[in-house]
Every structure is written in C-alpha cells, then in structure tokens.
C-alpha cells in the first residue's frame, strides 16, 4: 500500500526520492540527518565532494586557509592551531603556502624575510644563518662568535 511505504525514522509517507540503508527506508531529510557526515567548518551535511583531512571531514569549498580563506582543497597546505573565537570545529586549520610564509614563519631580524628551516638566535631574535655576520668582514658567523661593545658581533679572525 502507498500509505505503508514510510520513512523508518519520521514515519512520513515516502514519495519521490528515498534512501535505503540497512534494509530500512528513509526520506531525504532523515537520511541526511542520520547518516551523512557533517562538515567541520560549516556543520552542514556533506552529500558529495567530501574531503577528509586534519581528523575532520570538510566540503571541498569549506577547506580554506585560516588567514585568507583561499580554498586549499586541491593544493598543498601547512597547518596552524585555531585561534580563540574561530568557529571552525577543527583544532588545527589549513594554511596556504603564501600565508604560511607571510604570517606563520618567523622573520629574520636582519633581512625581514621568512626563515625556513634552521636559524641562528641572537639576543632573542632569529636570523638566517647567512644573515648572522661579522660586523667587520661580513662573513657569516659559524658556531662561535665574540661581542665587542660598540662594534657588535665579530668572527674569530676579526677579533684583533
């Protein structure tokens, strides 16, 4: 009977589209509510085009850079911790390459460019190893250096 053809969840008579799951029938709304994964960003159900990353499921269009909102679903990305007040459910957020270099990586106190990889640390500031140079001969400082008041950092050869 037509009136016996009902959704297993809400008992509404099924007309048109329906879903069959584990030998039970569901209207589109109940199927969506009970079985579809939810996007980590917008919390809406994901019917197709799902992306799983950072221990979350996302719509491709919702997998965006934490800083500039550019979609990073089909590109390489870095990660950052979410900030307070961030509505996205994931504890870690994707970051595009440009924002990672411009906003996440530490900047060299000498040249102001992002530091990728290892660096030198001098008086609390980070520097590219090639930017940490002798004040006299401009040769990059190796593992040991000397400080002379009024002059700055010197290599062993320029110590006098």
PDB file of C-alpha atoms in Angstrom:
ATOM      1  CA  UNK A   1       0.000   0.000   0.000  1.00  0.00           C
ATOM      2  CA  UNK A   2       1.111   3.510  -0.729  1.00  0.00           C
ATOM      3  CA  UNK A   3       0.428   4.636   2.870  1.00  0.00           C
ATOM      4  CA  UNK A   4       2.581   1.762   4.220  1.00  0.00           C
ATOM      5  CA  UNK A   5       5.637   2.970   2.279  1.00  0.00           C
ATOM      6  CA  UNK A   6       7.009   5.181   5.098  1.00  0.00           C
ATOM      7  CA  UNK A   7      10.295   6.621   6.345  1.00  0.00           C
ATOM      8  CA  UNK A   8      11.740   4.402   9.074  1.00  0.00           C
ATOM      9  CA  UNK A   9      12.612   7.464  11.133  1.00  0.00           C
ATOM     10  CA  UNK A  10       9.825  10.061  10.850  1.00  0.00           C
ATOM     11  CA  UNK A  11       7.041   7.787   9.505  1.00  0.00           C
ATOM     12  CA  UNK A  12       6.184  10.186   6.677  1.00  0.00           C
ATOM     13  CA  UNK A  13       4.843   8.520   3.535  1.00  0.00           C
ATOM     14  CA  UNK A  14       7.660   8.261   1.007  1.00  0.00           C
ATOM     15  CA  UNK A  15       7.002   9.979  -2.296  1.00  0.00           C
ATOM     16  CA  UNK A  16       9.631  10.586  -4.928  1.00  0.00           C
ATOM     17  CA  UNK A  17      13.202  10.158  -3.730  1.00  0.00           C
ATOM     18  CA  UNK A  18      14.125   7.970  -0.779  1.00  0.00           C
ATOM     19  CA  UNK A  19      17.177   6.136   0.542  1.00  0.00           C
ATOM     20  CA  UNK A  20      17.607   2.510   1.521  1.00  0.00           C
ATOM     21  CA  UNK A  21      20.054   1.844   4.361  1.00  0.00           C
ATOM     22  CA  UNK A  22      20.457  -1.434   6.258  1.00  0.00           C
ATOM     23  CA  UNK A  23      17.110  -2.669   4.855  1.00  0.00           C
ATOM     24  CA  UNK A  24      15.322   0.436   6.131  1.00  0.00           C
ATOM     25  CA  UNK A  25      13.842   3.247   4.044  1.00  0.00           C
ATOM     26  CA  UNK A  26      14.445   6.928   4.772  1.00  0.00           C
ATOM     27  CA  UNK A  27      13.181  10.205   3.369  1.00  0.00           C
ATOM     28  CA  UNK A  28      15.981  12.529   2.125  1.00  0.00           C
ATOM     29  CA  UNK A  29      15.794  14.729   5.247  1.00  0.00           C
ATOM     30  CA  UNK A  30      16.082  11.858   7.740  1.00  0.00           C
ATOM     31  CA  UNK A  31      18.806  10.170   5.719  1.00  0.00           C
ATOM     32  CA  UNK A  32      20.779  13.428   5.681  1.00  0.00           C
ATOM     33  CA  UNK A  33      20.283  13.972   9.427  1.00  0.00           C
ATOM     34  CA  UNK A  34      21.222  10.446  10.492  1.00  0.00           C
ATOM     35  CA  UNK A  35      23.823   9.196   8.023  1.00  0.00           C
ATOM     36  CA  UNK A  36      25.663  11.951   6.159  1.00  0.00           C
ATOM     37  CA  UNK A  37      28.919  13.279   7.641  1.00  0.00           C
ATOM     38  CA  UNK A  38      28.922  16.909   8.783  1.00  0.00           C
ATOM     39  CA  UNK A  39      31.431  19.462   7.546  1.00  0.00           C
ATOM     40  CA  UNK A  40      33.921  20.508  10.175  1.00  0.00           C
ATOM     41  CA  UNK A  41      33.700  24.136   9.032  1.00  0.00           C
ATOM     42  CA  UNK A  42      30.030  24.842   8.301  1.00  0.00           C
ATOM     43  CA  UNK A  43      28.471  21.811  10.106  1.00  0.00           C
ATOM     44  CA  UNK A  44      26.139  21.179   7.151  1.00  0.00           C
ATOM     45  CA  UNK A  45      25.744  17.608   5.835  1.00  0.00           C
ATOM     46  CA  UNK A  46      28.108  16.522   3.073  1.00  0.00           C
ATOM     47  CA  UNK A  47      26.261  14.700   0.291  1.00  0.00           C
ATOM     48  CA  UNK A  48      29.209  14.536  -2.133  1.00  0.00           C
ATOM     49  CA  UNK A  49      32.594  16.126  -2.659  1.00  0.00           C
ATOM     50  CA  UNK A  50      33.835  15.338   0.844  1.00  0.00           C
ATOM     51  CA  UNK A  51      37.449  15.840   1.845  1.00  0.00           C
ATOM     52  CA  UNK A  52      38.983  14.179   4.882  1.00  0.00           C
ATOM     53  CA  UNK A  53      41.965  15.989   6.399  1.00  0.00           C
ATOM     54  CA  UNK A  54      43.204  17.054   9.833  1.00  0.00           C
ATOM     55  CA  UNK A  55      40.977  14.432  11.511  1.00  0.00           C
ATOM     56  CA  UNK A  56      37.871  16.082  10.061  1.00  0.00           C
ATOM     57  CA  UNK A  57      35.511  15.859   7.100  1.00  0.00           C
ATOM     58  CA  UNK A  58      35.013  19.012   5.035  1.00  0.00           C
ATOM     59  CA  UNK A  59      33.182  20.247   1.944  1.00  0.00           C
ATOM     60  CA  UNK A  60      35.884  20.978  -0.640  1.00  0.00           C
ATOM     61  CA  UNK A  61      34.759  24.624  -0.694  1.00  0.00           C
ATOM     62  CA  UNK A  62      34.991  24.865   3.136  1.00  0.00           C
ATOM     63  CA  UNK A  63      38.588  23.610   3.365  1.00  0.00           C
ATOM     64  CA  UNK A  64      40.097  27.091   3.330  1.00  0.00           C
ATOM     65  CA  UNK A  65      43.202  28.891   4.581  1.00  0.00           C
ATOM     66  CA  UNK A  66      42.854  30.054   8.180  1.00  0.00           C
ATOM     67  CA  UNK A  67      44.155  33.517   7.193  1.00  0.00           C
ATOM     68  CA  UNK A  68      42.974  34.425   3.680  1.00  0.00           C
ATOM     69  CA  UNK A  69      40.066  31.978   3.168  1.00  0.00           C
ATOM     70  CA  UNK A  70      41.514  30.714  -0.136  1.00  0.00           C
ATOM     71  CA  UNK A  71      40.325  27.173  -0.905  1.00  0.00           C
ATOM     72  CA  UNK A  72      43.230  24.780  -0.335  1.00  0.00           C
ATOM     73  CA  UNK A  73      41.365  21.523  -1.064  1.00  0.00           C
ATOM     74  CA  UNK A  74      43.453  20.635  -4.125  1.00  0.00           C
ATOM     75  CA  UNK A  75      46.750  22.270  -3.105  1.00  0.00           C
ATOM     76  CA  UNK A  76      49.500  21.573  -0.632  1.00  0.00           C
ATOM     77  CA  UNK A  77      48.974  23.243   2.719  1.00  0.00           C
ATOM     78  CA  UNK A  78      50.511  23.768   6.138  1.00  0.00           C
ATOM     79  CA  UNK A  79      48.696  23.848   9.460  1.00  0.00           C
ATOM     80  CA  UNK A  80      48.209  26.169  12.392  1.00  0.00           C
ATOM     81  CA  UNK A  81      46.297  25.929  15.668  1.00  0.00           C
ATOM     82  CA  UNK A  82      42.889  27.545  15.589  1.00  0.00           C
ATOM     83  CA  UNK A  83      42.517  30.865  17.318  1.00  0.00           C
ATOM     84  CA  UNK A  84      40.001  31.740  20.030  1.00  0.00           C
ATOM     85  CA  UNK A  85      36.699  32.679  18.505  1.00  0.00           C
ATOM     86  CA  UNK A  86      37.334  30.588  15.374  1.00  0.00           C
ATOM     87  CA  UNK A  87      34.004  28.984  14.512  1.00  0.00           C
ATOM     88  CA  UNK A  88      35.541  26.016  12.696  1.00  0.00           C
ATOM     89  CA  UNK A  89      35.348  22.779  14.662  1.00  0.00           C
ATOM     90  CA  UNK A  90      38.847  21.510  13.984  1.00  0.00           C
ATOM     91  CA  UNK A  91      41.615  22.258  16.498  1.00  0.00           C
ATOM     92  CA  UNK A  92      44.057  22.599  13.583  1.00  0.00           C
ATOM     93  CA  UNK A  93      43.414  24.716  10.488  1.00  0.00           C
ATOM     94  CA  UNK A  94      44.931  24.576   6.989  1.00  0.00           C
ATOM     95  CA  UNK A  95      47.168  27.441   5.833  1.00  0.00           C
ATOM     96  CA  UNK A  96      48.083  28.139   2.195  1.00  0.00           C
ATOM     97  CA  UNK A  97      51.753  28.452   1.201  1.00  0.00           C
ATOM     98  CA  UNK A  98      51.626  32.244   0.801  1.00  0.00           C
ATOM     99  CA  UNK A  99      50.090  32.850   4.244  1.00  0.00           C
ATOM    100  CA  UNK A 100      52.400  30.323   5.873  1.00  0.00           C
ATOM    101  CA  UNK A 101      55.423  32.258   4.628  1.00  0.00           C
ATOM    102  CA  UNK A 102      53.904  35.661   5.299  1.00  0.00           C
ATOM    103  CA  UNK A 103      52.135  35.096   8.624  1.00  0.00           C
ATOM    104  CA  UNK A 104      53.358  31.914  10.323  1.00  0.00           C
ATOM    105  CA  UNK A 105      57.082  31.525   9.681  1.00  0.00           C
ATOM    106  CA  UNK A 106      59.358  33.635  11.906  1.00  0.00           C
ATOM    107  CA  UNK A 107      61.016  36.621  10.205  1.00  0.00           C
ATOM    108  CA  UNK A 108      64.749  37.290  10.163  1.00  0.00           C
ATOM    109  CA  UNK A 109      65.600  40.350  12.277  1.00  0.00           C
ATOM    110  CA  UNK A 110      68.248  41.357   9.714  1.00  0.00           C
ATOM    111  CA  UNK A 111      66.513  40.980   6.323  1.00  0.00           C
ATOM    112  CA  UNK A 112      62.847  40.578   7.425  1.00  0.00           C
ATOM    113  CA  UNK A 113      62.344  37.586   5.110  1.00  0.00           C
ATOM    114  CA  UNK A 114      60.678  34.370   6.374  1.00  0.00           C
ATOM    115  CA  UNK A 115      63.002  31.792   7.919  1.00  0.00           C
ATOM    116  CA  UNK A 116      62.557  28.290   6.536  1.00  0.00           C
ATOM    117  CA  UNK A 117      64.456  25.597   8.386  1.00  0.00           C
ATOM    118  CA  UNK A 118      67.154  26.134  10.987  1.00  0.00           C
ATOM    119  CA  UNK A 119      68.325  29.580  12.036  1.00  0.00           C
ATOM    120  CA  UNK A 120      70.649  31.473  14.353  1.00  0.00           C
ATOM    121  CA  UNK A 121      69.309  33.109  17.504  1.00  0.00           C
ATOM    122  CA  UNK A 122      70.999  36.240  18.824  1.00  0.00           C
ATOM    123  CA  UNK A 123      69.681  38.343  21.721  1.00  0.00           C
ATOM    124  CA  UNK A 124      66.246  36.734  21.347  1.00  0.00           C
ATOM    125  CA  UNK A 125      65.985  37.477  17.626  1.00  0.00           C
ATOM    126  CA  UNK A 126      66.014  34.852  14.882  1.00  0.00           C
ATOM    127  CA  UNK A 127      68.240  35.239  11.845  1.00  0.00           C
ATOM    128  CA  UNK A 128      69.036  33.264   8.710  1.00  0.00           C
ATOM    129  CA  UNK A 129      72.429  31.663   9.251  1.00  0.00           C
ATOM    130  CA  UNK A 130      73.745  33.660   6.291  1.00  0.00           C
ATOM    131  CA  UNK A 131      72.418  36.921   7.842  1.00  0.00           C
ATOM    132  CA  UNK A 132      74.226  36.406  11.158  1.00  0.00           C
ATOM    133  CA  UNK A 133      77.513  38.013  10.043  1.00  0.00           C
ATOM    134  CA  UNK A 134      80.657  39.517  11.447  1.00  0.00           C
ATOM    135  CA  UNK A 135      80.280  43.289  11.878  1.00  0.00           C
ATOM    136  CA  UNK A 136      83.685  43.895  10.216  1.00  0.00           C
ATOM    137  CA  UNK A 137      84.238  41.366   7.411  1.00  0.00           C
ATOM    138  CA  UNK A 138      80.558  40.447   6.814  1.00  0.00           C
ATOM    139  CA  UNK A 139      81.370  36.708   6.826  1.00  0.00           C
ATOM    140  CA  UNK A 140      78.556  34.539   8.226  1.00  0.00           C
ATOM    141  CA  UNK A 141      79.294  33.554  11.817  1.00  0.00           C
ATOM    142  CA  UNK A 142      79.798  29.849  12.410  1.00  0.00           C
ATOM    143  CA  UNK A 143      79.321  28.190  15.755  1.00  0.00           C
ATOM    144  CA  UNK A 144      81.374  30.668  17.814  1.00  0.00           C
ATOM    145  CA  UNK A 145      81.435  34.450  17.850  1.00  0.00           C
ATOM    146  CA  UNK A 146      82.653  37.307  20.002  1.00  0.00           C
ATOM    147  CA  UNK A 147      80.959  40.506  21.041  1.00  0.00           C
ATOM    148  CA  UNK A 148      82.731  43.797  21.307  1.00  0.00           C
ATOM    149  CA  UNK A 149      80.880  46.739  22.810  1.00  0.00           C
ATOM    150  CA  UNK A 150      80.259  49.443  20.254  1.00  0.00           C
ATOM    151  CA  UNK A 151      81.283  47.116  17.393  1.00  0.00           C
ATOM    152  CA  UNK A 152      78.876  44.160  17.578  1.00  0.00           C
ATOM    153  CA  UNK A 153      79.419  40.512  16.732  1.00  0.00           C
ATOM    154  CA  UNK A 154      82.849  39.545  15.420  1.00  0.00           C
ATOM    155  CA  UNK A 155      84.250  36.342  13.966  1.00  0.00           C
ATOM    156  CA  UNK A 156      87.486  34.903  15.405  1.00  0.00           C
ATOM    157  CA  UNK A 157      89.530  36.367  12.513  1.00  0.00           C
ATOM    158  CA  UNK A 158      88.376  39.946  13.175  1.00  0.00           C
ATOM    159  CA  UNK A 159      88.783  39.805  16.943  1.00  0.00           C
ATOM    160  CA  UNK A 160      92.252  41.523  16.741  1.00  0.00           C
TER     161      UNK A 160
END
